[in-house]
Short mmCIF file of C-alpha atoms in Angstrom, two decimals:
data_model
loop_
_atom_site.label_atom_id
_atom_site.label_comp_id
_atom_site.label_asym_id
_atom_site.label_seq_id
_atom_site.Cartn_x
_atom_site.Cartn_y
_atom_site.Cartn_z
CA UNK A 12 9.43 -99.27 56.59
CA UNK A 13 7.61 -99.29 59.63
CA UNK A 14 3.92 -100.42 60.07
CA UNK A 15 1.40 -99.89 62.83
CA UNK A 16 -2.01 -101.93 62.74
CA UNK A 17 -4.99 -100.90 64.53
CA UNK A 18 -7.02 -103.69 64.68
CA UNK A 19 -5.17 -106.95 65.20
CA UNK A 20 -8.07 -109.31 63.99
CA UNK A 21 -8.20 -111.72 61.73
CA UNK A 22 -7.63 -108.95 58.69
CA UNK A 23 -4.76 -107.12 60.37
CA UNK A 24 -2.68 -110.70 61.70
CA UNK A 25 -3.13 -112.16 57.99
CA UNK A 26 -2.19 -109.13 56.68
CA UNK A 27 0.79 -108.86 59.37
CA UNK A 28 2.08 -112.60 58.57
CA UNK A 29 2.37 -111.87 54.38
CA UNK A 30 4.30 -108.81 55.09
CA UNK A 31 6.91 -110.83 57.50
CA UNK A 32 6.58 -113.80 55.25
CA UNK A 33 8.11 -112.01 52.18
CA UNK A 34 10.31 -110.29 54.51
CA UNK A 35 8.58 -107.03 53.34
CA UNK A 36 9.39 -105.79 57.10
CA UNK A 37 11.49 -106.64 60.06
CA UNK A 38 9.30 -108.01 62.92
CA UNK A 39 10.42 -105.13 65.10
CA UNK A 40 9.56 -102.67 62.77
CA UNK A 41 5.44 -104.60 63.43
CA UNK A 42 3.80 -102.72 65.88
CA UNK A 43 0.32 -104.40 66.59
CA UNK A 44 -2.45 -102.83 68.38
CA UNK A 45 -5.99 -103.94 69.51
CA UNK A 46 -8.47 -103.08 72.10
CA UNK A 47 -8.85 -106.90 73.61
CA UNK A 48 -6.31 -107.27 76.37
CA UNK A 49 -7.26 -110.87 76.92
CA UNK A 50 -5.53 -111.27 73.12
CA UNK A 51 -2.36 -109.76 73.97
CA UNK A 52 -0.80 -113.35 74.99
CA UNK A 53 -1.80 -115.16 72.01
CA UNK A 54 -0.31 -112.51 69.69
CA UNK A 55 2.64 -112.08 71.78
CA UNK A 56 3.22 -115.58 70.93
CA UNK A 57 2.57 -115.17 67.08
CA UNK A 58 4.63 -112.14 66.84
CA UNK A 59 7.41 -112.44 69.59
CA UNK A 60 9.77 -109.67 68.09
CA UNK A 61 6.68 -106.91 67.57
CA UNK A 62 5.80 -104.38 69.66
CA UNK A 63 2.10 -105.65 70.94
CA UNK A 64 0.23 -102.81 72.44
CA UNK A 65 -3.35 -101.97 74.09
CA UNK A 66 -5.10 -99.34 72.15
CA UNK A 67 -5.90 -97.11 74.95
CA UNK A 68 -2.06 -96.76 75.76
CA UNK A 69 -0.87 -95.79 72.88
CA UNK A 70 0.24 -92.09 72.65
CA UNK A 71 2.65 -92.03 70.25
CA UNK A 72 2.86 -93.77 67.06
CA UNK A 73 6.09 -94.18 65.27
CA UNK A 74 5.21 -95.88 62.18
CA UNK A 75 5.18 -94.87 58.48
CA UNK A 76 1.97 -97.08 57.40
CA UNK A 77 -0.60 -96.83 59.58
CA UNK A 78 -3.58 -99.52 58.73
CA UNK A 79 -6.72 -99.19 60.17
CA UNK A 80 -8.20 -102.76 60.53
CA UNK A 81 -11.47 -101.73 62.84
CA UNK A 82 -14.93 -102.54 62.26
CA UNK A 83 -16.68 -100.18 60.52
CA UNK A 84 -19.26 -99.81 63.41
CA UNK A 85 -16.69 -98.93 65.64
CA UNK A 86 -14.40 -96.71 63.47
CA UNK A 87 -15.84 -93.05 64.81
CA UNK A 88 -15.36 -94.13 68.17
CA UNK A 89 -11.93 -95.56 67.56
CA UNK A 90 -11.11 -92.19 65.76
CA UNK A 91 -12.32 -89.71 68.71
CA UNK A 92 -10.16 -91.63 71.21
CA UNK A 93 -6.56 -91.94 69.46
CA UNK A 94 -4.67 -90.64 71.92
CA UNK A 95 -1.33 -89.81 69.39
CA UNK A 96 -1.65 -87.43 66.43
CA UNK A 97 -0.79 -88.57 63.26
CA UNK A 98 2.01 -86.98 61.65
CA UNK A 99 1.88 -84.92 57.85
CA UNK A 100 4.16 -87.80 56.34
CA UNK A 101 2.36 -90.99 57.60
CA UNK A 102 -0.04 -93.16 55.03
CA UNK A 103 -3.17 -94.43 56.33
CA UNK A 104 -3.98 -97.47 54.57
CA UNK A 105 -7.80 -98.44 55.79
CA UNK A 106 -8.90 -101.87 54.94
CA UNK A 107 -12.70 -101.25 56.19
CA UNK A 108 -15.64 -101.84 54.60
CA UNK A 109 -18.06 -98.69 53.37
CA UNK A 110 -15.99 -96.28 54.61
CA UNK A 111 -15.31 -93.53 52.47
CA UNK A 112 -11.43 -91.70 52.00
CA UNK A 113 -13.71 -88.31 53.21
CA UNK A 114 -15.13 -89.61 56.29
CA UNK A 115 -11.49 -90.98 56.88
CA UNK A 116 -9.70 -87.44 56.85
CA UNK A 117 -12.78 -85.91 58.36
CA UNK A 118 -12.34 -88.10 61.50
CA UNK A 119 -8.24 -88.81 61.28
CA UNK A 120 -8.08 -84.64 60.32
CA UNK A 121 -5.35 -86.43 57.92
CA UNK A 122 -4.94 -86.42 54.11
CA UNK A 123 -2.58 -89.01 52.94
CA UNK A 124 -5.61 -92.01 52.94
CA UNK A 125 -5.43 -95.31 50.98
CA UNK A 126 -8.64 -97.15 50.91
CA UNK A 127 -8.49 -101.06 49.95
CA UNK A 128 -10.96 -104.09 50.55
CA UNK A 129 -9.42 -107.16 50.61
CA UNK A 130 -11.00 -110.98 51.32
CA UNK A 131 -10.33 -113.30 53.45
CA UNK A 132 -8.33 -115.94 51.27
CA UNK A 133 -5.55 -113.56 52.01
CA UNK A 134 -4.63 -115.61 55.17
CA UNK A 135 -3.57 -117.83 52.36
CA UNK A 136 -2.04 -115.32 50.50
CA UNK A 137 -4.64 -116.21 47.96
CA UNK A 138 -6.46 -113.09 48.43
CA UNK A 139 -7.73 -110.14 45.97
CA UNK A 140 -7.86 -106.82 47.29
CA UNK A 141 -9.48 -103.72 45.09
CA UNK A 142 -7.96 -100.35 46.93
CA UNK A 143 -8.03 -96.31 45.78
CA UNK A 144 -6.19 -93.76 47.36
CA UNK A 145 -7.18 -89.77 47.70
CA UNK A 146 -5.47 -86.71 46.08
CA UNK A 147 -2.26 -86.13 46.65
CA UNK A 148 -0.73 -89.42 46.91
CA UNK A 149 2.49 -90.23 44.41
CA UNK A 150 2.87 -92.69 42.08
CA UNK A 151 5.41 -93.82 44.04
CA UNK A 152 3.94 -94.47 47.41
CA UNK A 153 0.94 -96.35 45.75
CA UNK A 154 3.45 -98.84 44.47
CA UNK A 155 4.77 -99.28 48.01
CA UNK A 156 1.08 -99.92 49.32
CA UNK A 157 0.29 -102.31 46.10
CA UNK A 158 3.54 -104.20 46.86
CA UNK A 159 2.12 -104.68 50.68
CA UNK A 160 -1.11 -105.92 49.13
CA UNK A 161 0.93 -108.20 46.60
CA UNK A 162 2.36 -110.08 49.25
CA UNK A 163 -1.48 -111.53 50.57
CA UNK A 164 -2.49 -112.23 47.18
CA UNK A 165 -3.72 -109.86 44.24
CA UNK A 166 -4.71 -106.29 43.54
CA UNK A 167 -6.50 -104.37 41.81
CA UNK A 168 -6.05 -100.05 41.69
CA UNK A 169 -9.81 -98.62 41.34
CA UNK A 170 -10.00 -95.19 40.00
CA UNK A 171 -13.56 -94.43 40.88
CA UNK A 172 -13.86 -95.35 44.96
CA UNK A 173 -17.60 -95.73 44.40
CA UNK A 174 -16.46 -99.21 42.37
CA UNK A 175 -14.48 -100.05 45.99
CA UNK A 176 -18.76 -100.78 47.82
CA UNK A 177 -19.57 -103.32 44.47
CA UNK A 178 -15.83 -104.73 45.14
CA UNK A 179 -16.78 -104.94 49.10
CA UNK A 180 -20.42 -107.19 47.73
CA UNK A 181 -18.18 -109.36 44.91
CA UNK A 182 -15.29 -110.27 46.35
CA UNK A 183 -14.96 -108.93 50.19
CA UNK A 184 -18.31 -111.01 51.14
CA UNK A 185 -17.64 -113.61 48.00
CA UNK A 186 -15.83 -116.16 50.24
CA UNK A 187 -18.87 -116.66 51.97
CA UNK A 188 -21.34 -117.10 49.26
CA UNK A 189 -19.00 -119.73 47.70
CA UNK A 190 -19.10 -121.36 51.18
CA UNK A 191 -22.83 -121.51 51.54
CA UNK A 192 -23.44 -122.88 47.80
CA UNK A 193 -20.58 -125.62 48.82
CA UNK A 194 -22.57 -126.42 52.68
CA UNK A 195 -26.02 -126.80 50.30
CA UNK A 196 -24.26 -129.22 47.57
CA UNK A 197 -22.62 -131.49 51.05
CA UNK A 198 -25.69 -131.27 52.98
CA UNK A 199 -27.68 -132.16 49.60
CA UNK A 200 -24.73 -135.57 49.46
CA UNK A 201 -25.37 -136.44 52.57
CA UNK A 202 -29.26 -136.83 52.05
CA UNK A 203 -28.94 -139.32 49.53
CA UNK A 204 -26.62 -141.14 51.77
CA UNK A 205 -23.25 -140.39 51.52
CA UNK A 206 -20.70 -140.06 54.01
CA UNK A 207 -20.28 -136.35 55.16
CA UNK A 208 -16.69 -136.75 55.08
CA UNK A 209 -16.97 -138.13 51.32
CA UNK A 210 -19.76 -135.84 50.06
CA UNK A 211 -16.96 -132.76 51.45
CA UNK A 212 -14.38 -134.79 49.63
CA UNK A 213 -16.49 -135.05 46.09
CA UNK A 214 -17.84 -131.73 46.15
CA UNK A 215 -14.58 -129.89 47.35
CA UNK A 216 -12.74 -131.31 44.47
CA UNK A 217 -15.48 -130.50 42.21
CA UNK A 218 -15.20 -127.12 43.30
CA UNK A 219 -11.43 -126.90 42.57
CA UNK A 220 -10.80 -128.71 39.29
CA UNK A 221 -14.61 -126.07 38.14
CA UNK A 222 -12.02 -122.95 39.24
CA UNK A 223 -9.13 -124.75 37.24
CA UNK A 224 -11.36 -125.17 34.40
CA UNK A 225 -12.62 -121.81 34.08
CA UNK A 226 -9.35 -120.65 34.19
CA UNK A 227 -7.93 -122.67 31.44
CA UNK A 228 -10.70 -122.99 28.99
CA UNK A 229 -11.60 -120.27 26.06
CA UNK A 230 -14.81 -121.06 26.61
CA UNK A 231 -17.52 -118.93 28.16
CA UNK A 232 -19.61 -119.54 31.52
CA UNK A 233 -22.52 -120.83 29.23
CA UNK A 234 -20.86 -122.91 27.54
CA UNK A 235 -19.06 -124.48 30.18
CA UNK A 236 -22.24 -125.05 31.50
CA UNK A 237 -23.58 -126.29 28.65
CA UNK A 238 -20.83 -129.33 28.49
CA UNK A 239 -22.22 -130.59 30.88
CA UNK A 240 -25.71 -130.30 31.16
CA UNK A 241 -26.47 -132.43 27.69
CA UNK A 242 -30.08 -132.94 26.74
CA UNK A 243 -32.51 -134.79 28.95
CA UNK A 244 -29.98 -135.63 31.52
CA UNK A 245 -29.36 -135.11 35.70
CA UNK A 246 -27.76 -131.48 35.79
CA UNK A 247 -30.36 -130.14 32.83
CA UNK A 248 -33.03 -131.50 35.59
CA UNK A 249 -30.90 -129.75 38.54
CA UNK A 250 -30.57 -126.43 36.47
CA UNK A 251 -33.86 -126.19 35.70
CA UNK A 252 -34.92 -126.29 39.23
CA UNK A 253 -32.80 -123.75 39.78
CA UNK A 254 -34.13 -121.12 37.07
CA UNK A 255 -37.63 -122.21 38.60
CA UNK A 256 -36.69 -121.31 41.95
CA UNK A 257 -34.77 -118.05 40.57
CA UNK A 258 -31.28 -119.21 41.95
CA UNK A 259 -29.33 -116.76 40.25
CA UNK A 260 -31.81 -114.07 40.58
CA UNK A 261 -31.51 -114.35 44.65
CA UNK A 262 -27.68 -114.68 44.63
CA UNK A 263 -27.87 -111.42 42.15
CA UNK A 264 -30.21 -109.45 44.77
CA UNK A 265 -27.83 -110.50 47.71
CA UNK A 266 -24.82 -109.52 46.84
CA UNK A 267 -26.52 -106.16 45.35
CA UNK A 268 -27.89 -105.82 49.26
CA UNK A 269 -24.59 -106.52 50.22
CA UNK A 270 -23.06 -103.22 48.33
CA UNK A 271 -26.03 -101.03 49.97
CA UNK A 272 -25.03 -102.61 53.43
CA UNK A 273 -21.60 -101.09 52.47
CA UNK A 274 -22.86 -97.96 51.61
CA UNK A 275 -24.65 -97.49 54.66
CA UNK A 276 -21.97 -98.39 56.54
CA UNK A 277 -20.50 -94.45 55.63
CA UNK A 278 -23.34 -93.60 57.60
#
């Protein structure tokens, strides 16, 4: 197989290192392309037996997976000045946020589209990725794509693409909620006077054996919670700040903004 990415990034390199990690494809059969010419050197050096290219000099793309790894934003404008034509066999594998599989033929004038959202733990192959694909395509290609999608972490095949925007708000964005919850809980350590580097320490570690335990329990969320908040004591007083201050009501109505944002993005 042969892949072209449009977009080198953060997305399309991540995705570009599982695929050559699990030897999915030869490095020559990598073709990476992006619109930065001062990023050409450091990719060159990441991927020294691909074929690194500029995106305004490509005019012919030999490549059975195409995946487009734009922003959004600049996706139209990307579109009207591809300078090859994309050929009746080729799979377009977008990895975009909000934008629909229509908009995606409407602009490529091509029908074979898969649509996925993945997150960024995929650069540790620790990644989840929800994708659809339009009419048309076989069982048998979609197996091909979910094997790519395998190799950065997990997927998930969404039958209804309108799920793919709430997928985009829970786990696409997700990282970074969990990352601003984690900055409050060290910032909130280092107020009462421990060491930055320790309150990271205590509060990372909290964070991973929490994960391990809610994968390992039978218990629910509430009850979990409810372990450890006993009667009278420090987390009861933390949690009922929280309800006070409608915690979970804010993160609810953010990442509900975050799958209009997507939506919009469609334009």
């Amino acid at each position: 197989m042969k892949i072209a990415i449009i977009g080198a990034g953060n997305m399309g390199l991540s995705f570009s290192k599982s695929f050559l990690k699990y030897e999915l494809i030869k490095p020559e059969n990598l073709h990476l392309i992006t619109r930065n010419e001062s990023k050409i050197q450091k990719i060159t050096e990441e991927f020294p037996k691909s074929e690194i290219s500029i995106f305004e000099n490509v005019s012919e793309l030999d490549a059975d997976l195409i995946i487009v790894a734009v922003k959004p934003q600049d996706f139209k404008h990307a579109a009207e000045n591809f300078k090859f034509k994309l050929k009746e066999n080729q799979m377009v594998l977008s990895i975009m946020a909000g934008i629909k599989i229509e908009k995606i033929q409407t602009l490529l004038n091509h029908k074979m589209v898969v649509r996925a959202m993945p997150n960024s733990p995929t650069l540790l192959g620790m990644g989840i990725t929800g994708y659809t694909a339009a009419d048309g395509i076989s069982f048998s290609q979609l197996i091909n794509i979910e094997r790519l999608l395998n190799s950065t972490g997990r997927s998930v095949y969404l039958e209804n693409e309108e799920l793919l925007d709430g997928v985009t708000a829970l786990s696409g964005s997700g990282p970074a909620y969990f990352y601003y919850i984690v900055d409050a809980m060290i910032k909130a350590g280092t107020e009462m006077g421990i060491d930055e580097n320790l309150s990271k320490l205590f509060v990372k570690q909290t964070m991973l054996g929490a994960y391990h335990l809610i994968n390992n329990s039978d218990k629910n969320l509430e009850e979990l919670i409810k372990d450890v908040a006993s009667k009278g004591g420090t987390t009861e007083a933390a949690l009922k700040t929280f309800e006070e201050k409608d915690l979970k009501g804010s993160l609810k109505e953010g990442i509900l903004n975050a799958e209009k944002r997507a939506k919009e993005l469609n334009g």
